[in-house]
PDB file of C-alpha atoms in Angstrom:
ATOM      1  CA  UNK A  39     -42.466 -51.181 -14.366  1.00  0.00           C
ATOM      2  CA  UNK A  40     -42.701 -47.983 -11.733  1.00  0.00           C
ATOM      3  CA  UNK A  41     -45.801 -46.912 -10.323  1.00  0.00           C
ATOM      4  CA  UNK A  42     -45.625 -43.842 -12.055  1.00  0.00           C
ATOM      5  CA  UNK A  43     -45.306 -45.902 -15.306  1.00  0.00           C
ATOM      6  CA  UNK A  44     -48.303 -47.563 -14.510  1.00  0.00           C
ATOM      7  CA  UNK A  45     -50.372 -44.424 -13.628  1.00  0.00           C
ATOM      8  CA  UNK A  46     -49.704 -43.716 -17.443  1.00  0.00           C
ATOM      9  CA  UNK A  47     -50.979 -46.666 -18.449  1.00  0.00           C
ATOM     10  CA  UNK A  48     -53.752 -46.531 -16.464  1.00  0.00           C
ATOM     11  CA  UNK A  49     -54.835 -43.126 -17.284  1.00  0.00           C
ATOM     12  CA  UNK A  50     -53.828 -43.785 -21.069  1.00  0.00           C
ATOM     13  CA  UNK A  51     -56.850 -46.871 -20.442  1.00  0.00           C
ATOM     14  CA  UNK A  52     -58.947 -44.803 -18.951  1.00  0.00           C
ATOM     15  CA  UNK A  53     -58.988 -41.751 -21.534  1.00  0.00           C
ATOM     16  CA  UNK A  54     -59.699 -45.307 -23.998  1.00  0.00           C
ATOM     17  CA  UNK A  55     -62.095 -46.188 -22.118  1.00  0.00           C
ATOM     18  CA  UNK A  56     -63.629 -42.768 -21.571  1.00  0.00           C
ATOM     19  CA  UNK A  57     -63.800 -42.737 -25.747  1.00  0.00           C
ATOM     20  CA  UNK A  58     -65.893 -45.730 -25.830  1.00  0.00           C
ATOM     21  CA  UNK A  59     -68.437 -44.725 -23.319  1.00  0.00           C
ATOM     22  CA  UNK A  60     -69.537 -41.466 -23.982  1.00  0.00           C
ATOM     23  CA  UNK A  61     -68.413 -39.684 -27.024  1.00  0.00           C
ATOM     24  CA  UNK A  62     -71.962 -40.259 -28.825  1.00  0.00           C
ATOM     25  CA  UNK A  63     -72.682 -37.949 -25.519  1.00  0.00           C
ATOM     26  CA  UNK A  64     -69.924 -35.902 -26.128  1.00  0.00           C
ATOM     27  CA  UNK A  65     -71.073 -35.256 -29.369  1.00  0.00           C
ATOM     28  CA  UNK A  66     -74.705 -34.419 -28.128  1.00  0.00           C
ATOM     29  CA  UNK A  67     -73.053 -32.326 -25.428  1.00  0.00           C
ATOM     30  CA  UNK A  68     -71.561 -29.663 -27.631  1.00  0.00           C
ATOM     31  CA  UNK A  69     -74.013 -30.355 -30.064  1.00  0.00           C
ATOM     32  CA  UNK A  70     -76.079 -28.825 -27.816  1.00  0.00           C
ATOM     33  CA  UNK A  71     -73.902 -26.331 -26.485  1.00  0.00           C
ATOM     34  CA  UNK A  72     -73.509 -24.577 -29.546  1.00  0.00           C
ATOM     35  CA  UNK A  73     -77.243 -24.310 -30.260  1.00  0.00           C
ATOM     36  CA  UNK A  74     -77.515 -22.590 -27.574  1.00  0.00           C
ATOM     37  CA  UNK A  75     -74.670 -20.101 -28.195  1.00  0.00           C
ATOM     38  CA  UNK A  76     -75.799 -19.455 -30.781  1.00  0.00           C
ATOM     39  CA  UNK A  77     -79.291 -18.263 -29.557  1.00  0.00           C
ATOM     40  CA  UNK A  78     -77.785 -16.072 -27.142  1.00  0.00           C
ATOM     41  CA  UNK A  79     -77.666 -18.105 -24.307  1.00  0.00           C
ATOM     42  CA  UNK A  80     -75.266 -18.859 -21.931  1.00  0.00           C
ATOM     43  CA  UNK A  81     -73.500 -22.404 -20.897  1.00  0.00           C
ATOM     44  CA  UNK A  82     -73.439 -22.533 -16.572  1.00  0.00           C
ATOM     45  CA  UNK A  83     -71.038 -25.297 -14.777  1.00  0.00           C
ATOM     46  CA  UNK A  84     -71.685 -25.921 -11.267  1.00  0.00           C
ATOM     47  CA  UNK A  85     -69.337 -28.686  -9.179  1.00  0.00           C
ATOM     48  CA  UNK A  86     -69.042 -30.162  -6.514  1.00  0.00           C
ATOM     49  CA  UNK A  87     -65.366 -28.927  -5.489  1.00  0.00           C
ATOM     50  CA  UNK A  88     -63.187 -31.128  -7.746  1.00  0.00           C
ATOM     51  CA  UNK A  89     -61.475 -30.174 -11.275  1.00  0.00           C
ATOM     52  CA  UNK A  90     -64.789 -29.413 -13.262  1.00  0.00           C
ATOM     53  CA  UNK A  91     -65.136 -25.647 -13.134  1.00  0.00           C
ATOM     54  CA  UNK A  92     -61.914 -24.271 -12.219  1.00  0.00           C
ATOM     55  CA  UNK A  93     -60.728 -26.157 -15.435  1.00  0.00           C
ATOM     56  CA  UNK A  94     -63.555 -24.574 -17.751  1.00  0.00           C
ATOM     57  CA  UNK A  95     -63.552 -21.183 -16.528  1.00  0.00           C
ATOM     58  CA  UNK A  96     -61.233 -18.188 -17.980  1.00  0.00           C
ATOM     59  CA  UNK A  97     -58.410 -20.418 -19.160  1.00  0.00           C
ATOM     60  CA  UNK A  98     -56.480 -19.703 -22.344  1.00  0.00           C
ATOM     61  CA  UNK A  99     -57.641 -21.518 -25.178  1.00  0.00           C
ATOM     62  CA  UNK A 100     -61.310 -21.702 -23.410  1.00  0.00           C
ATOM     63  CA  UNK A 101     -64.640 -20.436 -24.199  1.00  0.00           C
ATOM     64  CA  UNK A 102     -65.392 -16.636 -23.047  1.00  0.00           C
ATOM     65  CA  UNK A 103     -69.516 -18.461 -22.543  1.00  0.00           C
ATOM     66  CA  UNK A 104     -68.906 -20.429 -19.714  1.00  0.00           C
ATOM     67  CA  UNK A 105     -69.764 -19.388 -16.627  1.00  0.00           C
ATOM     68  CA  UNK A 106     -69.554 -20.906 -13.018  1.00  0.00           C
ATOM     69  CA  UNK A 107     -72.540 -21.296 -11.078  1.00  0.00           C
ATOM     70  CA  UNK A 108     -71.891 -21.387  -6.613  1.00  0.00           C
ATOM     71  CA  UNK A 109     -73.323 -21.117  -3.736  1.00  0.00           C
ATOM     72  CA  UNK A 110     -73.384 -22.200  -0.143  1.00  0.00           C
ATOM     73  CA  UNK A 111     -75.651 -20.689   3.102  1.00  0.00           C
ATOM     74  CA  UNK A 112     -72.636 -20.743   5.918  1.00  0.00           C
ATOM     75  CA  UNK A 113     -73.993 -20.629   9.514  1.00  0.00           C
ATOM     76  CA  UNK A 114     -71.873 -19.780  12.078  1.00  0.00           C
ATOM     77  CA  UNK A 115     -72.960 -20.320  15.709  1.00  0.00           C
ATOM     78  CA  UNK A 116     -71.282 -22.350  17.606  1.00  0.00           C
ATOM     79  CA  UNK A 117     -71.833 -23.811  21.049  1.00  0.00           C
ATOM     80  CA  UNK A 118     -70.115 -27.000  22.890  1.00  0.00           C
ATOM     81  CA  UNK A 119     -73.162 -27.755  24.625  1.00  0.00           C
ATOM     82  CA  UNK A 120     -75.766 -27.783  21.609  1.00  0.00           C
ATOM     83  CA  UNK A 121     -73.312 -29.964  19.520  1.00  0.00           C
ATOM     84  CA  UNK A 122     -72.317 -32.038  21.827  1.00  0.00           C
ATOM     85  CA  UNK A 123     -76.157 -32.848  22.064  1.00  0.00           C
ATOM     86  CA  UNK A 124     -76.554 -33.010  17.843  1.00  0.00           C
ATOM     87  CA  UNK A 125     -78.756 -30.150  17.553  1.00  0.00           C
ATOM     88  CA  UNK A 126     -78.266 -27.883  14.979  1.00  0.00           C
ATOM     89  CA  UNK A 127     -76.686 -28.642  11.690  1.00  0.00           C
ATOM     90  CA  UNK A 128     -79.232 -30.578   9.612  1.00  0.00           C
ATOM     91  CA  UNK A 129     -79.836 -30.413   6.266  1.00  0.00           C
ATOM     92  CA  UNK A 130     -83.387 -31.139   5.418  1.00  0.00           C
ATOM     93  CA  UNK A 131     -84.801 -31.873   2.119  1.00  0.00           C
ATOM     94  CA  UNK A 132     -86.692 -28.781   2.265  1.00  0.00           C
ATOM     95  CA  UNK A 133     -83.821 -27.066   3.465  1.00  0.00           C
ATOM     96  CA  UNK A 134     -81.764 -28.147   0.348  1.00  0.00           C
ATOM     97  CA  UNK A 135     -84.970 -27.038  -1.680  1.00  0.00           C
ATOM     98  CA  UNK A 136     -85.119 -23.240  -0.774  1.00  0.00           C
ATOM     99  CA  UNK A 137     -80.842 -23.404  -1.128  1.00  0.00           C
ATOM    100  CA  UNK A 138     -81.141 -24.085  -4.846  1.00  0.00           C
ATOM    101  CA  UNK A 139     -84.499 -22.379  -5.526  1.00  0.00           C
ATOM    102  CA  UNK A 140     -82.905 -19.002  -3.739  1.00  0.00           C
ATOM    103  CA  UNK A 141     -79.731 -19.995  -5.844  1.00  0.00           C
ATOM    104  CA  UNK A 142     -81.234 -19.603  -8.961  1.00  0.00           C
ATOM    105  CA  UNK A 143     -83.049 -16.883  -8.342  1.00  0.00           C
ATOM    106  CA  UNK A 144     -80.334 -15.029  -7.452  1.00  0.00           C
ATOM    107  CA  UNK A 145     -78.450 -16.514 -10.994  1.00  0.00           C
ATOM    108  CA  UNK A 146     -78.606 -15.310 -14.324  1.00  0.00           C
ATOM    109  CA  UNK A 147     -79.557 -18.816 -15.608  1.00  0.00           C
ATOM    110  CA  UNK A 148     -82.646 -18.563 -17.785  1.00  0.00           C
ATOM    111  CA  UNK A 149     -85.176 -21.075 -20.026  1.00  0.00           C
ATOM    112  CA  UNK A 150     -82.936 -22.238 -22.712  1.00  0.00           C
ATOM    113  CA  UNK A 151     -79.456 -22.168 -21.028  1.00  0.00           C
ATOM    114  CA  UNK A 152     -77.333 -24.672 -20.257  1.00  0.00           C
ATOM    115  CA  UNK A 153     -76.319 -26.261 -17.129  1.00  0.00           C
ATOM    116  CA  UNK A 154     -72.806 -28.789 -16.991  1.00  0.00           C
ATOM    117  CA  UNK A 155     -73.149 -30.300 -13.116  1.00  0.00           C
ATOM    118  CA  UNK A 156     -70.392 -32.155 -12.023  1.00  0.00           C
ATOM    119  CA  UNK A 157     -70.146 -34.867  -9.091  1.00  0.00           C
ATOM    120  CA  UNK A 158     -68.295 -37.944  -9.531  1.00  0.00           C
ATOM    121  CA  UNK A 159     -70.597 -40.148  -7.136  1.00  0.00           C
ATOM    122  CA  UNK A 160     -73.444 -37.764  -7.959  1.00  0.00           C
ATOM    123  CA  UNK A 161     -75.459 -39.165  -4.182  1.00  0.00           C
ATOM    124  CA  UNK A 162     -75.907 -36.183  -3.005  1.00  0.00           C
ATOM    125  CA  UNK A 163     -77.754 -33.869  -2.477  1.00  0.00           C
ATOM    126  CA  UNK A 164     -77.642 -30.923  -4.142  1.00  0.00           C
ATOM    127  CA  UNK A 165     -76.096 -31.528  -7.321  1.00  0.00           C
ATOM    128  CA  UNK A 166     -79.647 -34.046  -8.090  1.00  0.00           C
ATOM    129  CA  UNK A 167     -81.554 -30.999  -6.770  1.00  0.00           C
ATOM    130  CA  UNK A 168     -79.791 -28.645  -9.259  1.00  0.00           C
ATOM    131  CA  UNK A 169     -80.357 -30.921 -11.689  1.00  0.00           C
ATOM    132  CA  UNK A 170     -84.654 -30.817 -11.447  1.00  0.00           C
ATOM    133  CA  UNK A 171     -84.630 -27.506 -10.652  1.00  0.00           C
ATOM    134  CA  UNK A 172     -83.287 -26.445 -13.657  1.00  0.00           C
ATOM    135  CA  UNK A 173     -84.931 -28.319 -15.914  1.00  0.00           C
ATOM    136  CA  UNK A 174     -87.983 -27.219 -14.240  1.00  0.00           C
ATOM    137  CA  UNK A 175     -86.262 -23.738 -15.654  1.00  0.00           C
ATOM    138  CA  UNK A 176     -86.228 -24.847 -19.427  1.00  0.00           C
ATOM    139  CA  UNK A 177     -82.905 -25.573 -18.624  1.00  0.00           C
ATOM    140  CA  UNK A 178     -81.024 -28.561 -20.713  1.00  0.00           C
ATOM    141  CA  UNK A 179     -78.895 -30.162 -18.116  1.00  0.00           C
ATOM    142  CA  UNK A 180     -75.340 -32.701 -18.898  1.00  0.00           C
ATOM    143  CA  UNK A 181     -73.954 -34.283 -15.713  1.00  0.00           C
ATOM    144  CA  UNK A 182     -70.674 -35.229 -15.150  1.00  0.00           C
ATOM    145  CA  UNK A 183     -70.225 -38.210 -13.477  1.00  0.00           C
ATOM    146  CA  UNK A 184     -68.605 -41.677 -12.710  1.00  0.00           C
ATOM    147  CA  UNK A 185     -71.242 -44.607 -13.638  1.00  0.00           C
ATOM    148  CA  UNK A 186     -69.245 -47.518 -12.343  1.00  0.00           C
ATOM    149  CA  UNK A 187     -68.945 -45.198  -9.584  1.00  0.00           C
ATOM    150  CA  UNK A 188     -72.440 -44.137  -9.089  1.00  0.00           C
ATOM    151  CA  UNK A 189     -74.579 -46.661  -9.651  1.00  0.00           C
ATOM    152  CA  UNK A 190     -73.042 -49.263  -6.782  1.00  0.00           C
ATOM    153  CA  UNK A 191     -74.063 -45.936  -4.101  1.00  0.00           C
ATOM    154  CA  UNK A 192     -77.330 -44.540  -2.477  1.00  0.00           C
ATOM    155  CA  UNK A 193     -78.702 -41.882  -3.070  1.00  0.00           C
ATOM    156  CA  UNK A 194     -78.853 -38.828  -0.361  1.00  0.00           C
ATOM    157  CA  UNK A 195     -81.136 -37.063  -1.759  1.00  0.00           C
ATOM    158  CA  UNK A 196     -85.107 -37.685  -0.921  1.00  0.00           C
ATOM    159  CA  UNK A 197     -86.096 -38.295  -4.283  1.00  0.00           C
ATOM    160  CA  UNK A 198     -83.841 -41.797  -4.175  1.00  0.00           C
ATOM    161  CA  UNK A 199     -81.922 -40.485  -7.199  1.00  0.00           C
ATOM    162  CA  UNK A 200     -78.830 -39.818  -8.402  1.00  0.00           C
ATOM    163  CA  UNK A 201     -77.373 -37.318 -10.657  1.00  0.00           C
ATOM    164  CA  UNK A 202     -77.510 -39.835 -13.796  1.00  0.00           C
ATOM    165  CA  UNK A 203     -80.796 -40.379 -12.963  1.00  0.00           C
ATOM    166  CA  UNK A 204     -82.261 -37.206 -13.261  1.00  0.00           C
ATOM    167  CA  UNK A 205     -80.329 -34.797 -15.843  1.00  0.00           C
ATOM    168  CA  UNK A 206     -81.593 -34.899 -19.660  1.00  0.00           C
ATOM    169  CA  UNK A 207     -77.355 -35.912 -21.129  1.00  0.00           C
ATOM    170  CA  UNK A 208     -74.668 -37.933 -18.782  1.00  0.00           C
ATOM    171  CA  UNK A 209     -71.505 -37.981 -19.800  1.00  0.00           C
ATOM    172  CA  UNK A 210     -69.190 -40.492 -17.910  1.00  0.00           C
ATOM    173  CA  UNK A 211     -66.424 -39.625 -17.114  1.00  0.00           C
ATOM    174  CA  UNK A 212     -64.879 -43.359 -17.140  1.00  0.00           C
ATOM    175  CA  UNK A 213     -63.760 -43.497 -13.214  1.00  0.00           C
ATOM    176  CA  UNK A 214     -63.644 -46.464 -11.469  1.00  0.00           C
ATOM    177  CA  UNK A 215     -65.723 -47.478  -8.207  1.00  0.00           C
ATOM    178  CA  UNK A 216     -63.730 -45.523  -5.459  1.00  0.00           C
ATOM    179  CA  UNK A 217     -62.270 -43.386  -8.166  1.00  0.00           C
ATOM    180  CA  UNK A 218     -58.570 -43.446  -7.444  1.00  0.00           C
ATOM    181  CA  UNK A 219     -56.574 -46.296  -9.297  1.00  0.00           C
ATOM    182  CA  UNK A 220     -53.600 -47.741  -7.569  1.00  0.00           C
ATOM    183  CA  UNK A 221     -52.425 -49.933  -5.239  1.00  0.00           C
ATOM    184  CA  UNK A 222     -49.283 -50.704  -3.464  1.00  0.00           C
ATOM    185  CA  UNK A 223     -48.592 -53.380  -0.818  1.00  0.00           C
ATOM    186  CA  UNK A 224     -48.681 -51.756   2.667  1.00  0.00           C
ATOM    187  CA  UNK A 225     -50.762 -48.829   2.248  1.00  0.00           C
ATOM    188  CA  UNK A 226     -53.582 -49.055   3.139  1.00  0.00           C
ATOM    189  CA  UNK A 227     -55.833 -46.948   1.288  1.00  0.00           C
ATOM    190  CA  UNK A 228     -55.807 -46.710  -2.976  1.00  0.00           C
ATOM    191  CA  UNK A 229     -54.553 -43.440  -4.621  1.00  0.00           C
ATOM    192  CA  UNK A 230     -54.363 -41.553  -7.952  1.00  0.00           C
ATOM    193  CA  UNK A 231     -58.177 -40.544  -7.992  1.00  0.00           C
ATOM    194  CA  UNK A 232     -59.399 -40.966 -12.125  1.00  0.00           C
ATOM    195  CA  UNK A 233     -61.977 -38.727 -12.274  1.00  0.00           C
ATOM    196  CA  UNK A 234     -60.714 -35.358 -12.602  1.00  0.00           C
ATOM    197  CA  UNK A 235     -58.495 -36.446 -15.371  1.00  0.00           C
ATOM    198  CA  UNK A 236     -61.745 -37.989 -17.254  1.00  0.00           C
ATOM    199  CA  UNK A 237     -63.577 -34.934 -16.278  1.00  0.00           C
ATOM    200  CA  UNK A 238     -60.914 -32.722 -18.268  1.00  0.00           C
ATOM    201  CA  UNK A 239     -60.763 -34.455 -21.162  1.00  0.00           C
ATOM    202  CA  UNK A 240     -64.201 -35.166 -21.590  1.00  0.00           C
ATOM    203  CA  UNK A 241     -65.307 -31.503 -21.265  1.00  0.00           C
ATOM    204  CA  UNK A 242     -62.483 -30.032 -23.609  1.00  0.00           C
ATOM    205  CA  UNK A 243     -63.939 -32.609 -26.108  1.00  0.00           C
ATOM    206  CA  UNK A 244     -67.149 -30.983 -25.945  1.00  0.00           C
ATOM    207  CA  UNK A 245     -65.211 -27.383 -26.654  1.00  0.00           C
ATOM    208  CA  UNK A 246     -63.531 -29.012 -29.263  1.00  0.00           C
ATOM    209  CA  UNK A 247     -66.689 -29.991 -31.058  1.00  0.00           C
ATOM    210  CA  UNK A 248     -68.421 -26.696 -29.683  1.00  0.00           C
ATOM    211  CA  UNK A 249     -66.352 -24.727 -31.890  1.00  0.00           C
ATOM    212  CA  UNK A 250     -66.373 -26.659 -35.074  1.00  0.00           C
ATOM    213  CA  UNK A 251     -69.958 -26.288 -34.968  1.00  0.00           C
ATOM    214  CA  UNK A 252     -70.430 -22.673 -34.534  1.00  0.00           C
ATOM    215  CA  UNK A 253     -67.596 -22.303 -37.305  1.00  0.00           C
ATOM    216  CA  UNK A 254     -69.373 -23.778 -39.605  1.00  0.00           C
ATOM    217  CA  UNK A 255     -71.996 -22.033 -39.275  1.00  0.00           C
ATOM    218  CA  UNK A 256     -69.977 -19.108 -39.399  1.00  0.00           C
ATOM    219  CA  UNK A 257     -70.348 -18.187 -36.354  1.00  0.00           C
ATOM    220  CA  UNK A 258     -67.087 -19.199 -34.085  1.00  0.00           C
ATOM    221  CA  UNK A 259     -67.221 -18.395 -30.377  1.00  0.00           C
ATOM    222  CA  UNK A 260     -65.072 -16.689 -28.617  1.00  0.00           C
ATOM    223  CA  UNK A 261     -62.033 -17.786 -27.183  1.00  0.00           C
ATOM    224  CA  UNK A 262     -59.590 -16.465 -24.244  1.00  0.00           C
ATOM    225  CA  UNK A 263     -56.124 -16.235 -25.640  1.00  0.00           C
ATOM    226  CA  UNK A 264     -53.145 -16.229 -22.611  1.00  0.00           C
ATOM    227  CA  UNK A 265     -52.868 -13.823 -20.867  1.00  0.00           C
ATOM    228  CA  UNK A 266     -48.884 -14.060 -19.918  1.00  0.00           C
ATOM    229  CA  UNK A 267     -48.035 -13.256 -23.236  1.00  0.00           C
ATOM    230  CA  UNK A 268     -46.746  -9.375 -23.528  1.00  0.00           C
ATOM    231  CA  UNK A 269     -50.372  -7.753 -24.763  1.00  0.00           C
ATOM    232  CA  UNK A 270     -51.797 -10.195 -22.711  1.00  0.00           C
ATOM    233  CA  UNK A 271     -54.099  -8.540 -19.878  1.00  0.00           C
ATOM    234  CA  UNK A 272     -55.400  -5.656 -22.503  1.00  0.00           C
ATOM    235  CA  UNK A 273     -56.330  -8.527 -25.206  1.00  0.00           C
ATOM    236  CA  UNK A 274     -57.812 -10.386 -23.014  1.00  0.00           C
ATOM    237  CA  UNK A 275     -60.118  -7.050 -21.829  1.00  0.00           C
ATOM    238  CA  UNK A 276     -60.950  -6.487 -25.576  1.00  0.00           C
ATOM    239  CA  UNK A 277     -61.967 -10.835 -25.767  1.00  0.00           C
ATOM    240  CA  UNK A 278     -64.660 -10.207 -22.755  1.00  0.00           C
ATOM    241  CA  UNK A 279     -65.957  -7.090 -25.014  1.00  0.00           C
ATOM    242  CA  UNK A 280     -65.743  -8.428 -28.029  1.00  0.00           C
ATOM    243  CA  UNK A 281     -68.063 -11.727 -26.066  1.00  0.00           C
ATOM    244  CA  UNK A 282     -70.428  -9.003 -24.151  1.00  0.00           C
ATOM    245  CA  UNK A 283     -70.884  -7.527 -27.891  1.00  0.00           C
ATOM    246  CA  UNK A 284     -71.903 -10.846 -29.462  1.00  0.00           C
ATOM    247  CA  UNK A 285     -72.876 -13.122 -26.679  1.00  0.00           C
ATOM    248  CA  UNK A 286     -70.948 -16.010 -28.021  1.00  0.00           C
TER     249      UNK A 286
END
């Protein structure tokens, strides 16, 4: 069997394991998100730079109601002498708290909304802090992470907690420890990560559940069509206007 064939085999096994582990959480996430949209709430999506936000936002067949949440603090102040001494470039717990607070203050996140937070390791300060502060503002938080991986890592957040320990609902993407699935003699590092595929499958399963529930309630959500069709761009603009009027 070639490694390419092995990859397909491992992906099939991962998706089966994802369904076994996380289907109840996926169904619950769909229920919470559908209820949120029917109340004219918004579903916000934040991730740490991998697939999650890019996969859901402005996708043909996706929901107009998904809103990306991104924030950062860029400081440009280079000095070779200070860098050599290790002065500056410190991210303290107070810095993390203030940046997240400012981001939420300036965002359109509101009480009653849903926030999906994607972090494979779940250990870094910003996703954990974001979950804690969002919950404090009445937002339902969903963490998309890799439990086999994250549970073996030490948190870098001041609380000592990882993402799966602070969110309201956890969806486990079933990625293995270290994320990569394949290895080869003579190649030092494992390769072909699992988390991106697992995240995409889990989230589109959530979308399927949202559409099912909202349609059953007589209020199907606004769904984006492909802009690459002959009338695609005009239809996209009409769809966004329709979403603005309906709120879901």
